[in-house]
Coordinates of C-alpha atoms and ligand atoms in Angstrom, one line a residue:
M1 CA -14.0 22.9 86.6
V2 CA -11.0 23.5 88.9
R3 CA -10.0 20.4 90.8
D4 CA -8.2 20.3 94.2
V5 CA -5.5 17.7 94.0
V6 CA -3.4 16.6 97.0
V7 CA 0.2 15.6 96.4
I8 CA 1.7 13.1 98.8
V9 CA 5.4 12.5 98.6
G10 CA 6.8 9.2 100.0
S11 CA 10.2 10.6 101.0
L12 CA 11.0 12.7 104.1
R13 CA 14.5 13.5 102.9
K14 CA 15.3 17.2 102.6
E15 CA 16.9 16.9 99.2
S16 CA 14.4 14.3 98.0
F17 CA 14.5 13.7 94.2
T18 CA 10.9 12.6 94.4
R19 CA 9.7 15.8 95.9
K20 CA 11.8 17.9 93.4
L21 CA 10.3 15.9 90.6
A22 CA 6.8 16.3 92.0
K23 CA 7.3 20.0 92.3
A24 CA 8.5 20.3 88.7
V25 CA 5.5 18.3 87.5
V26 CA 2.9 20.4 89.4
A27 CA 4.5 23.6 88.2
M28 CA 3.5 22.5 84.7
A29 CA -0.1 21.9 85.5
P30 CA -3.0 23.8 83.9
A31 CA -4.9 26.3 86.0
S32 CA -7.8 23.8 86.2
L33 CA -5.7 21.5 88.4
K34 CA -4.8 23.1 91.8
F35 CA -2.2 21.0 93.5
R36 CA -1.3 21.2 97.2
F37 CA 1.3 19.2 99.1
V38 CA 0.1 17.4 102.2
E39 CA 2.9 16.3 104.5
I40 CA 3.1 12.8 106.1
G41 CA 6.3 13.1 108.1
N42 CA 4.7 14.3 111.3
L43 CA 2.1 11.5 111.4
P44 CA 2.4 8.9 114.3
F45 CA 2.7 5.2 113.5
F46 CA -0.7 3.8 112.9
N47 CA -1.9 1.8 115.9
Q48 CA -5.3 0.2 115.6
D49 CA -5.9 0.7 119.3
N50 CA -6.0 4.5 118.7
E51 CA -8.0 4.5 115.5
N52 CA -11.0 6.1 117.2
N53 CA -9.0 8.7 119.1
D54 CA -7.4 11.0 116.5
T55 CA -4.7 13.4 117.6
E56 CA -4.9 16.9 116.2
V57 CA -2.2 16.0 113.6
V58 CA -4.1 12.9 112.4
A59 CA -7.5 14.7 112.3
R60 CA -5.9 17.5 110.3
F61 CA -4.4 15.0 107.9
K62 CA -7.7 13.3 107.3
A63 CA -9.4 16.6 106.8
D64 CA -6.8 17.6 104.2
I65 CA -7.4 14.4 102.3
K66 CA -11.2 14.4 102.7
K67 CA -11.7 17.8 101.0
A68 CA -9.5 16.9 98.0
D69 CA -11.0 15.9 94.6
A70 CA -8.0 13.7 93.7
V71 CA -4.6 12.5 94.9
L72 CA -1.2 12.4 93.2
F73 CA 1.3 10.0 94.8
A74 CA 5.0 10.5 94.2
T75 CA 7.0 7.7 95.6
P76 CA 10.6 6.6 95.8
E77 CA 11.4 2.9 96.0
Y78 CA 12.7 1.3 99.2
H79 CA 13.6 -2.4 98.8
R80 CA 11.4 -2.8 95.7
S81 CA 8.3 -1.3 97.5
E82 CA 7.0 2.1 98.7
P83 CA 8.5 3.5 101.8
G84 CA 6.9 2.7 105.2
V85 CA 6.0 6.3 105.8
L86 CA 3.8 6.3 102.8
K87 CA 2.1 3.0 103.7
N88 CA 1.6 4.4 107.2
A89 CA -0.2 7.4 105.8
L90 CA -2.5 5.2 103.8
E91 CA -3.3 3.2 106.9
I92 CA -4.0 6.2 109.1
A93 CA -6.5 7.8 106.8
S94 CA -8.2 4.5 106.0
R95 CA -9.5 3.9 109.5
P96 CA -11.7 3.4 111.5
W97 CA -13.5 0.9 109.2
G98 CA -16.2 2.7 107.2
K99 CA -14.6 6.1 107.8
S100 CA -11.8 6.0 105.3
V101 CA -11.2 9.4 103.6
W102 CA -9.5 7.8 100.5
G103 CA -12.5 6.0 99.0
G104 CA -13.5 7.0 95.4
K105 CA -10.9 9.6 95.0
P106 CA -9.2 9.4 91.6
A107 CA -5.4 8.9 91.9
A108 CA -2.2 8.7 89.9
V109 CA 1.2 7.3 90.8
I110 CA 4.7 8.5 89.9
S111 CA 7.6 6.4 91.0
V112 CA 11.1 8.0 91.1
S113 CA 14.5 6.6 91.4
P114 CA 18.1 7.5 90.7
G115 CA 18.4 3.9 89.4
A116 CA 17.4 2.4 86.1
I117 CA 14.5 0.3 87.3
A118 CA 12.6 3.5 88.1
G119 CA 10.7 2.4 91.1
F120 CA 8.6 -0.1 89.3
G121 CA 8.2 -2.3 92.5
A122 CA 7.2 0.7 94.6
N123 CA 4.7 1.9 91.9
H124 CA 3.0 -1.5 91.8
H125 CA 3.0 -2.2 95.5
L126 CA 1.4 1.1 96.1
R127 CA -1.2 0.4 93.4
Q128 CA -2.1 -2.8 95.2
S129 CA -3.0 -0.9 98.3
L130 CA -4.9 1.7 96.4
V131 CA -7.2 -1.1 95.1
A132 CA -7.9 -2.0 98.8
I133 CA -8.7 1.6 99.7
D134 CA -10.9 2.0 96.7
M135 CA -9.0 4.7 94.8
P136 CA -9.5 4.5 91.0
T137 CA -5.9 4.8 89.9
M138 CA -4.9 6.0 86.4
A139 CA -3.5 3.1 84.4
Q140 CA -1.9 5.0 81.5
P141 CA 0.5 6.7 81.1
E142 CA 2.5 4.8 83.7
A143 CA 5.1 7.1 85.3
Y144 CA 8.3 5.2 86.1
I145 CA 11.0 8.0 86.4
G146 CA 14.5 6.4 86.5
N147 CA 17.9 8.1 86.5
V148 CA 16.2 11.1 88.1
S149 CA 19.5 12.8 89.0
Q150 CA 20.0 13.4 85.3
L151 CA 16.6 14.9 84.8
L152 CA 16.6 17.9 87.1
D153 CA 18.9 20.9 87.2
A154 CA 20.2 22.7 90.3
E155 CA 16.9 24.7 90.5
G156 CA 14.8 21.6 90.3
K157 CA 13.7 22.2 86.7
L158 CA 13.2 19.3 84.3
V159 CA 16.0 19.4 81.7
N160 CA 14.9 16.7 79.3
P161 CA 12.4 17.8 76.7
D162 CA 11.0 14.3 76.4
T163 CA 10.3 14.2 80.1
V164 CA 8.5 17.5 79.9
K165 CA 6.4 16.2 77.0
F166 CA 5.7 13.0 78.9
F167 CA 4.4 14.9 81.9
E168 CA 2.3 17.3 79.7
T169 CA 0.5 14.2 78.5
F170 CA 0.4 12.7 82.0
L171 CA -1.3 15.8 83.4
K172 CA -3.8 16.0 80.5
K173 CA -4.7 12.4 81.0
F174 CA -4.9 12.8 84.8
E175 CA -7.3 15.7 84.4
L176 CA -9.5 13.6 82.2
W177 CA -9.2 10.7 84.6
I178 CA -10.3 13.0 87.5
E179 CA -13.3 14.3 85.5
A180 CA -14.4 10.8 84.4
N181 CA -14.1 9.3 87.9
S182 CA -15.7 12.3 89.6
A183 CA -18.6 12.1 87.3
A184 CA -18.9 8.3 87.9
S185 CA -18.9 8.7 91.7
E186 CA -21.3 11.7 91.6
G187 CA -23.6 9.4 89.5
L188 CA -23.3 6.6 92.0
T189 CA -24.1 9.0 94.9
K190 CA -27.2 10.1 93.0
A191 CA -28.2 6.6 92.2
A192 CA -27.9 5.5 95.8
A193 CA -30.0 8.5 97.1
Ligands
FNR201 C1 16.8 2.7 98.6 N1 17.0 3.0 97.2 C2 16.4 2.2 96.3 N2 16.4 2.6 95.0 C3 15.7 1.8 94.1 O1 15.6 2.1 92.9 N3 15.2 0.6 94.4 C4 15.2 0.1 95.7 O2 14.7 -0.9 96.0 C5 15.9 1.0 96.7 N4 15.9 0.6 98.0 C6 16.3 1.5 99.0 C7 16.1 1.2 100.3 C8 16.4 2.2 101.3 C9 16.2 1.9 102.7 C10 17.0 3.4 100.9 C11 17.3 4.5 102.0 C12 17.2 3.7 99.6 C13 17.7 4.2 96.8 C14 16.7 5.4 96.6 O3 16.1 5.3 95.3 C15 17.4 6.7 96.8 O4 17.9 6.8 98.2 C16 16.5 7.9 96.5 O5 17.2 9.1 96.5 C17 15.3 8.0 97.4 O6 14.4 8.9 97.0 P1 14.4 10.4 97.4 O7 14.5 10.5 98.9 O8 15.6 11.1 96.7 O9 13.1 11.0 96.9

């Protein structure tokens, strides 16, 4: 079965390593995983006063997430956490209460950094929020991608064979994760009917 997977990148920077890495990873994906990037840089700041009055941009963002089978988060680390723009996107599409578009969608997280700690803090802060918005998030393999500037060439291709191998496994496991969790939520829907 072909699955529609949204990619959300937590950096707005033009030359973002995180985006380059995410592009390199999705370029390796099997035909059964169709990735599409959904942008978060044009979203307004979440304000609970407006949560019932979506602007066109917000409505489109929610619709883009709603129709997806799964979500891949690729995040840099800002001060040992995920960037505010990414947290803002989570908040926007989680409200109003009871109308979140995230719930039940299988997810995976890749953290990226030019540094050696590889965005561990961002990866786990993000995972904490994904629990709250009910996204079953793949536990293994964990993707902490450090020293990223040494992993990509000028065209954005992955230059390290070990990294390529790692992401081949990551994608295979993510596909299994999506299938297992989609089956589980389809079963729950049937059971509730
Ligand atoms: C950073 N950076 C950073 N790196 C890291 O590994 N851990 C951290 O806690 C932080 N903190 C941090 C805060 C702020 C405000 C900025 C702007 C940057 C460095 C960061 O990893 C680097 O700028 C990356 O290049 C950002 O990712 P993109 O934009 O290249 O995807």
